[in-house]
């Protein structure tokens, strides 16, 4: 199994632009998680899905952030418009009940 | 909701010594306790986990212990090596729910 796949691995954009991060979970996993990691705030859970349904989005910082999971093998996290304070590493993770595995992350830099 | 506290935030040990990281949790319904290792610039990787029906689990040089009554669990690394240097995160979750992470422990193994 290829593990959790994320794209792009690096993204550099200018303030105000739309950013879309993509994730393919491990086949057979029914839960998907989006995290953000920075030095200042550590590892934060943004949102998670069970069976493609959003369960808890209380970590989404504001309306500029949105996430979708149209099917069991794909999810997106969108930031529109992006701001410099959104610069971070964004991880996607997936799990069957129990063990959770992280993708390689997307390093986002907003100038 | 669940609250996980992790100590110490930094830990320096000499190569060959043991390292112990401790976590406490608040939700008595939590039954799954994984530990993740994150090397610089990499994703968090699951290194060992324990469920609430077990008091101790060992895998080569690493072991986890769980005290359900006191609601705390610990990671023990014996015979530390330079490649053990990383940030370690503990986490806790209820059945089929999200993980709540500790704030991390930066372990430095010196020669």
mmCIF file of C-alpha atoms in Angstrom:
data_model
loop_
_atom_site.group_PDB
_atom_site.id
_atom_site.type_symbol
_atom_site.label_atom_id
_atom_site.label_comp_id
_atom_site.label_asym_id
_atom_site.label_seq_id
_atom_site.Cartn_x
_atom_site.Cartn_y
_atom_site.Cartn_z
ATOM 1 C CA UNK A 1 0.000 0.000 0.000
ATOM 2 C CA UNK A 2 1.276 3.463 -0.893
ATOM 3 C CA UNK A 3 0.122 4.987 2.354
ATOM 4 C CA UNK A 4 -1.612 8.352 2.616
ATOM 5 C CA UNK A 5 -0.860 10.483 -0.433
ATOM 6 C CA UNK A 6 -0.865 14.275 -0.364
ATOM 7 C CA UNK A 7 -0.344 16.834 -3.062
ATOM 8 C CA UNK A 8 1.268 19.174 -3.622
ATOM 9 C CA UNK A 9 4.222 18.585 -1.290
ATOM 10 C CA UNK A 10 5.169 22.243 -1.382
ATOM 11 C CA UNK A 11 3.082 25.272 -2.256
ATOM 12 C CA UNK A 12 4.180 28.870 -2.393
ATOM 13 C CA UNK A 13 1.501 31.420 -3.122
ATOM 14 C CA UNK A 14 0.721 35.057 -2.672
ATOM 15 C CA UNK A 15 -1.681 36.494 -0.146
ATOM 16 C CA UNK A 16 -5.231 36.500 -1.445
ATOM 17 C CA UNK A 17 -4.846 33.507 -3.722
ATOM 18 C CA UNK A 18 -6.879 30.322 -3.398
ATOM 19 C CA UNK A 19 -5.017 27.236 -2.226
ATOM 20 C CA UNK A 20 -6.252 23.662 -2.596
ATOM 21 C CA UNK A 21 -4.582 20.781 -0.815
ATOM 22 C CA UNK A 22 -5.376 17.201 -1.775
ATOM 23 C CA UNK A 23 -5.350 13.908 0.046
ATOM 24 C CA UNK A 24 -5.865 10.272 -0.851
ATOM 25 C CA UNK A 25 -6.356 8.102 2.238
ATOM 26 C CA UNK A 26 -5.218 4.524 2.641
ATOM 27 C CA UNK A 27 -7.631 2.189 0.891
ATOM 28 C CA UNK A 28 -10.128 0.726 3.343
ATOM 29 C CA UNK A 29 -9.704 3.436 5.959
ATOM 30 C CA UNK A 30 -13.018 5.063 6.838
ATOM 31 C CA UNK A 31 -11.770 8.087 8.784
ATOM 32 C CA UNK A 32 -9.815 11.029 7.411
ATOM 33 C CA UNK A 33 -8.227 13.879 9.344
ATOM 34 C CA UNK A 34 -6.736 17.240 8.381
ATOM 35 C CA UNK A 35 -4.109 18.721 10.721
ATOM 36 C CA UNK A 36 -2.059 21.897 10.675
ATOM 37 C CA UNK A 37 1.371 22.092 12.322
ATOM 38 C CA UNK A 38 3.342 25.208 13.211
ATOM 39 C CA UNK A 39 6.093 25.904 15.706
ATOM 40 C CA UNK A 40 3.854 28.269 17.643
ATOM 41 C CA UNK A 41 0.654 26.214 17.834
ATOM 42 C CA UNK A 42 1.941 22.673 17.461
ATOM 43 C CA UNK A 43 -0.250 20.004 15.855
ATOM 44 C CA UNK A 44 -3.883 21.132 15.492
ATOM 45 C CA UNK A 45 -6.795 19.038 14.259
ATOM 46 C CA UNK A 46 -8.770 21.083 11.734
ATOM 47 C CA UNK A 47 -11.511 18.666 10.702
ATOM 48 C CA UNK A 48 -12.223 14.980 10.441
ATOM 49 C CA UNK A 49 -14.539 12.786 8.404
ATOM 50 C CA UNK A 50 -16.077 9.386 9.087
ATOM 51 C CA UNK A 51 -17.382 7.542 6.018
ATOM 52 C CA UNK A 52 -17.031 10.767 3.989
ATOM 53 C CA UNK A 53 -19.197 12.755 6.432
ATOM 54 C CA UNK A 54 -17.680 15.680 8.369
ATOM 55 C CA UNK A 55 -17.910 14.852 12.064
ATOM 56 C CA UNK A 56 -16.013 17.634 13.804
ATOM 57 C CA UNK A 57 -14.926 20.866 12.134
ATOM 58 C CA UNK A 58 -14.462 22.843 15.340
ATOM 59 C CA UNK A 59 -10.762 23.230 14.591
ATOM 60 C CA UNK A 60 -11.296 25.023 11.281
ATOM 61 C CA UNK A 61 -9.909 28.483 12.030
ATOM 62 C CA UNK A 62 -12.399 30.575 10.080
ATOM 63 C CA UNK A 63 -14.675 30.714 7.059
ATOM 64 C CA UNK A 64 -11.712 31.012 4.727
ATOM 65 C CA UNK A 65 -11.077 27.303 5.308
ATOM 66 C CA UNK A 66 -13.280 24.586 3.852
ATOM 67 C CA UNK A 67 -12.895 20.837 3.425
ATOM 68 C CA UNK A 68 -14.693 18.252 1.350
ATOM 69 C CA UNK A 69 -14.642 14.511 0.950
ATOM 70 C CA UNK A 70 -16.677 13.654 -2.153
ATOM 71 C CA UNK A 71 -15.781 9.951 -1.989
ATOM 72 C CA UNK A 72 -13.863 7.455 0.121
ATOM 73 C CA UNK A 73 -10.615 7.964 -1.764
ATOM 74 C CA UNK A 74 -10.273 11.729 -2.001
ATOM 75 C CA UNK A 75 -10.441 14.842 0.149
ATOM 76 C CA UNK A 76 -9.563 18.499 -0.320
ATOM 77 C CA UNK A 77 -8.764 21.342 2.038
ATOM 78 C CA UNK A 78 -9.252 24.764 0.511
ATOM 79 C CA UNK A 79 -8.138 28.156 1.775
ATOM 80 C CA UNK A 80 -9.690 31.164 0.080
ATOM 81 C CA UNK A 81 -8.351 33.808 0.344
ATOM 82 C CA UNK A 82 -5.006 32.739 1.798
ATOM 83 C CA UNK A 83 -3.110 34.880 4.296
ATOM 84 C CA UNK A 84 0.533 34.802 5.497
ATOM 85 C CA UNK A 85 -0.561 33.415 8.877
ATOM 86 C CA UNK A 86 -1.830 30.302 7.094
ATOM 87 C CA UNK A 87 1.776 29.317 6.384
ATOM 88 C CA UNK A 88 2.254 25.891 7.976
ATOM 89 C CA UNK A 89 2.621 22.213 7.230
ATOM 90 C CA UNK A 90 -0.753 20.609 6.573
ATOM 91 C CA UNK A 91 -1.021 16.895 7.237
ATOM 92 C CA UNK A 92 -3.731 14.521 6.153
ATOM 93 C CA UNK A 93 -4.130 11.272 8.086
ATOM 94 C CA UNK A 94 -6.413 8.271 7.773
ATOM 95 C CA UNK A 95 -7.443 5.404 9.989
ATOM 96 C CA UNK A 96 -9.605 2.376 10.237
ATOM 97 C CA UNK A 97 -10.860 2.233 13.839
ATOM 98 C CA UNK A 98 -7.634 2.616 15.798
ATOM 99 C CA UNK A 99 -4.273 3.175 14.131
ATOM 100 C CA UNK A 100 -3.932 6.509 12.401
ATOM 101 C CA UNK A 101 -1.343 7.088 9.680
ATOM 102 C CA UNK A 102 -0.123 10.446 8.445
ATOM 103 C CA UNK A 103 0.650 11.562 4.931
ATOM 104 C CA UNK A 104 3.928 13.330 4.093
ATOM 105 C CA UNK A 105 2.365 16.771 4.484
ATOM 106 C CA UNK A 106 2.079 19.882 2.347
ATOM 107 C CA UNK A 107 4.351 22.752 3.286
ATOM 108 C CA UNK A 108 2.398 25.925 2.517
ATOM 109 C CA UNK A 109 4.048 29.313 2.332
ATOM 110 C CA UNK A 110 1.857 32.365 1.799
ATOM 111 C CA UNK A 111 3.824 35.475 0.899
ATOM 112 C CA UNK B 1 -13.688 16.726 25.781
ATOM 113 C CA UNK B 2 -10.417 14.897 26.206
ATOM 114 C CA UNK B 3 -7.356 16.749 27.491
ATOM 115 C CA UNK B 4 -3.882 15.216 27.230
ATOM 116 C CA UNK B 5 -0.905 16.643 29.083
ATOM 117 C CA UNK B 6 2.635 15.582 28.256
ATOM 118 C CA UNK B 7 5.885 16.015 30.206
ATOM 119 C CA UNK B 8 8.644 16.934 29.900
ATOM 120 C CA UNK B 9 8.614 19.282 26.924
ATOM 121 C CA UNK B 10 12.334 18.698 26.360
ATOM 122 C CA UNK B 11 14.549 15.836 27.433
ATOM 123 C CA UNK B 12 18.263 15.365 26.956
ATOM 124 C CA UNK B 13 19.917 12.023 27.671
ATOM 125 C CA UNK B 14 23.279 10.497 26.966
ATOM 126 C CA UNK B 15 23.532 7.709 24.450
ATOM 127 C CA UNK B 16 22.842 4.399 26.141
ATOM 128 C CA UNK B 17 20.721 5.882 28.915
ATOM 129 C CA UNK B 18 16.961 5.430 29.230
ATOM 130 C CA UNK B 19 14.335 8.058 28.457
ATOM 131 C CA UNK B 20 10.850 8.282 29.921
ATOM 132 C CA UNK B 21 8.020 10.494 28.690
ATOM 133 C CA UNK B 22 4.780 10.757 30.635
ATOM 134 C CA UNK B 23 1.244 11.679 29.663
ATOM 135 C CA UNK B 24 -2.002 12.099 31.534
ATOM 136 C CA UNK B 25 -5.501 12.098 30.108
ATOM 137 C CA UNK B 26 -8.836 13.283 31.424
ATOM 138 C CA UNK B 27 -11.530 11.207 29.690
ATOM 139 C CA UNK B 28 -12.086 7.896 31.460
ATOM 140 C CA UNK B 29 -13.796 6.575 28.300
ATOM 141 C CA UNK B 30 -10.547 6.799 26.299
ATOM 142 C CA UNK B 31 -9.301 3.331 25.426
ATOM 143 C CA UNK B 32 -6.593 3.804 22.792
ATOM 144 C CA UNK B 33 -3.181 5.398 23.444
ATOM 145 C CA UNK B 34 -0.689 5.678 20.574
ATOM 146 C CA UNK B 35 2.761 7.241 20.507
ATOM 147 C CA UNK B 36 4.189 9.030 17.491
ATOM 148 C CA UNK B 37 7.756 9.969 16.622
ATOM 149 C CA UNK B 38 8.387 12.957 14.383
ATOM 150 C CA UNK B 39 11.829 13.579 12.989
ATOM 151 C CA UNK B 40 12.728 17.028 11.714
ATOM 152 C CA UNK B 41 10.896 17.809 8.496
ATOM 153 C CA UNK B 42 9.068 14.479 8.465
ATOM 154 C CA UNK B 43 5.570 13.261 9.231
ATOM 155 C CA UNK B 44 4.544 11.884 12.657
ATOM 156 C CA UNK B 45 5.016 8.118 12.587
ATOM 157 C CA UNK B 46 3.218 5.645 14.798
ATOM 158 C CA UNK B 47 5.818 3.751 16.826
ATOM 159 C CA UNK B 48 3.757 1.900 19.409
ATOM 160 C CA UNK B 49 0.262 1.906 20.876
ATOM 161 C CA UNK B 50 -1.608 0.385 23.765
ATOM 162 C CA UNK B 51 -5.241 -0.305 24.452
ATOM 163 C CA UNK B 52 -6.987 -0.054 27.781
ATOM 164 C CA UNK B 53 -7.268 -3.791 28.286
ATOM 165 C CA UNK B 54 -3.473 -4.039 28.504
ATOM 166 C CA UNK B 55 -1.139 -2.607 31.152
ATOM 167 C CA UNK B 56 2.151 -2.818 29.303
ATOM 168 C CA UNK B 57 3.424 -3.419 25.790
ATOM 169 C CA UNK B 58 6.981 -3.771 24.585
ATOM 170 C CA UNK B 59 8.643 -3.642 21.168
ATOM 171 C CA UNK B 60 12.408 -4.053 21.253
ATOM 172 C CA UNK B 61 13.820 -0.954 22.968
ATOM 173 C CA UNK B 62 10.511 0.835 23.447
ATOM 174 C CA UNK B 63 7.729 0.077 25.878
ATOM 175 C CA UNK B 64 4.509 1.728 26.951
ATOM 176 C CA UNK B 65 2.753 1.398 30.275
ATOM 177 C CA UNK B 66 -0.814 2.363 31.090
ATOM 178 C CA UNK B 67 -2.405 3.046 34.469
ATOM 179 C CA UNK B 68 -6.137 3.380 33.859
ATOM 180 C CA UNK B 69 -6.942 4.167 37.466
ATOM 181 C CA UNK B 70 -4.585 7.120 37.548
ATOM 182 C CA UNK B 71 -5.240 7.981 33.887
ATOM 183 C CA UNK B 72 -1.645 8.150 32.878
ATOM 184 C CA UNK B 73 0.581 6.371 30.388
ATOM 185 C CA UNK B 74 4.279 6.483 29.665
ATOM 186 C CA UNK B 75 6.794 5.785 26.920
ATOM 187 C CA UNK B 76 10.076 4.167 27.887
ATOM 188 C CA UNK B 77 13.058 4.030 25.540
ATOM 189 C CA UNK B 78 16.027 1.978 26.697
ATOM 190 C CA UNK B 79 19.597 2.032 25.385
ATOM 191 C CA UNK B 80 18.954 5.297 23.561
ATOM 192 C CA UNK B 81 20.744 5.968 20.296
ATOM 193 C CA UNK B 82 21.314 9.211 18.350
ATOM 194 C CA UNK B 83 18.619 8.183 15.860
ATOM 195 C CA UNK B 84 16.083 8.266 18.696
ATOM 196 C CA UNK B 85 16.420 12.075 18.694
ATOM 197 C CA UNK B 86 13.044 13.457 17.607
ATOM 198 C CA UNK B 87 9.812 14.932 18.915
ATOM 199 C CA UNK B 88 7.524 12.364 20.509
ATOM 200 C CA UNK B 89 3.761 12.843 20.812
ATOM 201 C CA UNK B 90 1.353 10.885 22.956
ATOM 202 C CA UNK B 91 -2.343 10.753 22.146
ATOM 203 C CA UNK B 92 -5.596 9.360 23.480
ATOM 204 C CA UNK B 93 -8.996 8.582 22.021
ATOM 205 C CA UNK B 94 -12.354 7.048 22.735
ATOM 206 C CA UNK B 95 -13.507 4.167 20.540
ATOM 207 C CA UNK B 96 -13.920 5.228 16.908
ATOM 208 C CA UNK B 97 -13.198 8.859 17.713
ATOM 209 C CA UNK B 98 -10.516 11.429 17.022
ATOM 210 C CA UNK B 99 -7.106 11.434 18.651
ATOM 211 C CA UNK B 100 -6.254 14.149 21.149
ATOM 212 C CA UNK B 101 -2.520 14.797 21.092
ATOM 213 C CA UNK B 102 -0.141 15.951 23.782
ATOM 214 C CA UNK B 103 2.071 18.949 23.093
ATOM 215 C CA UNK B 104 5.154 16.870 22.331
ATOM 216 C CA UNK B 105 8.517 16.092 23.917
ATOM 217 C CA UNK B 106 11.736 16.995 22.140
ATOM 218 C CA UNK B 107 14.209 14.205 22.903
ATOM 219 C CA UNK B 108 17.896 14.858 22.310
ATOM 220 C CA UNK B 109 20.307 11.931 22.597
ATOM 221 C CA UNK B 110 23.850 13.159 23.016
ATOM 222 C CA UNK B 111 27.028 11.219 22.319
#
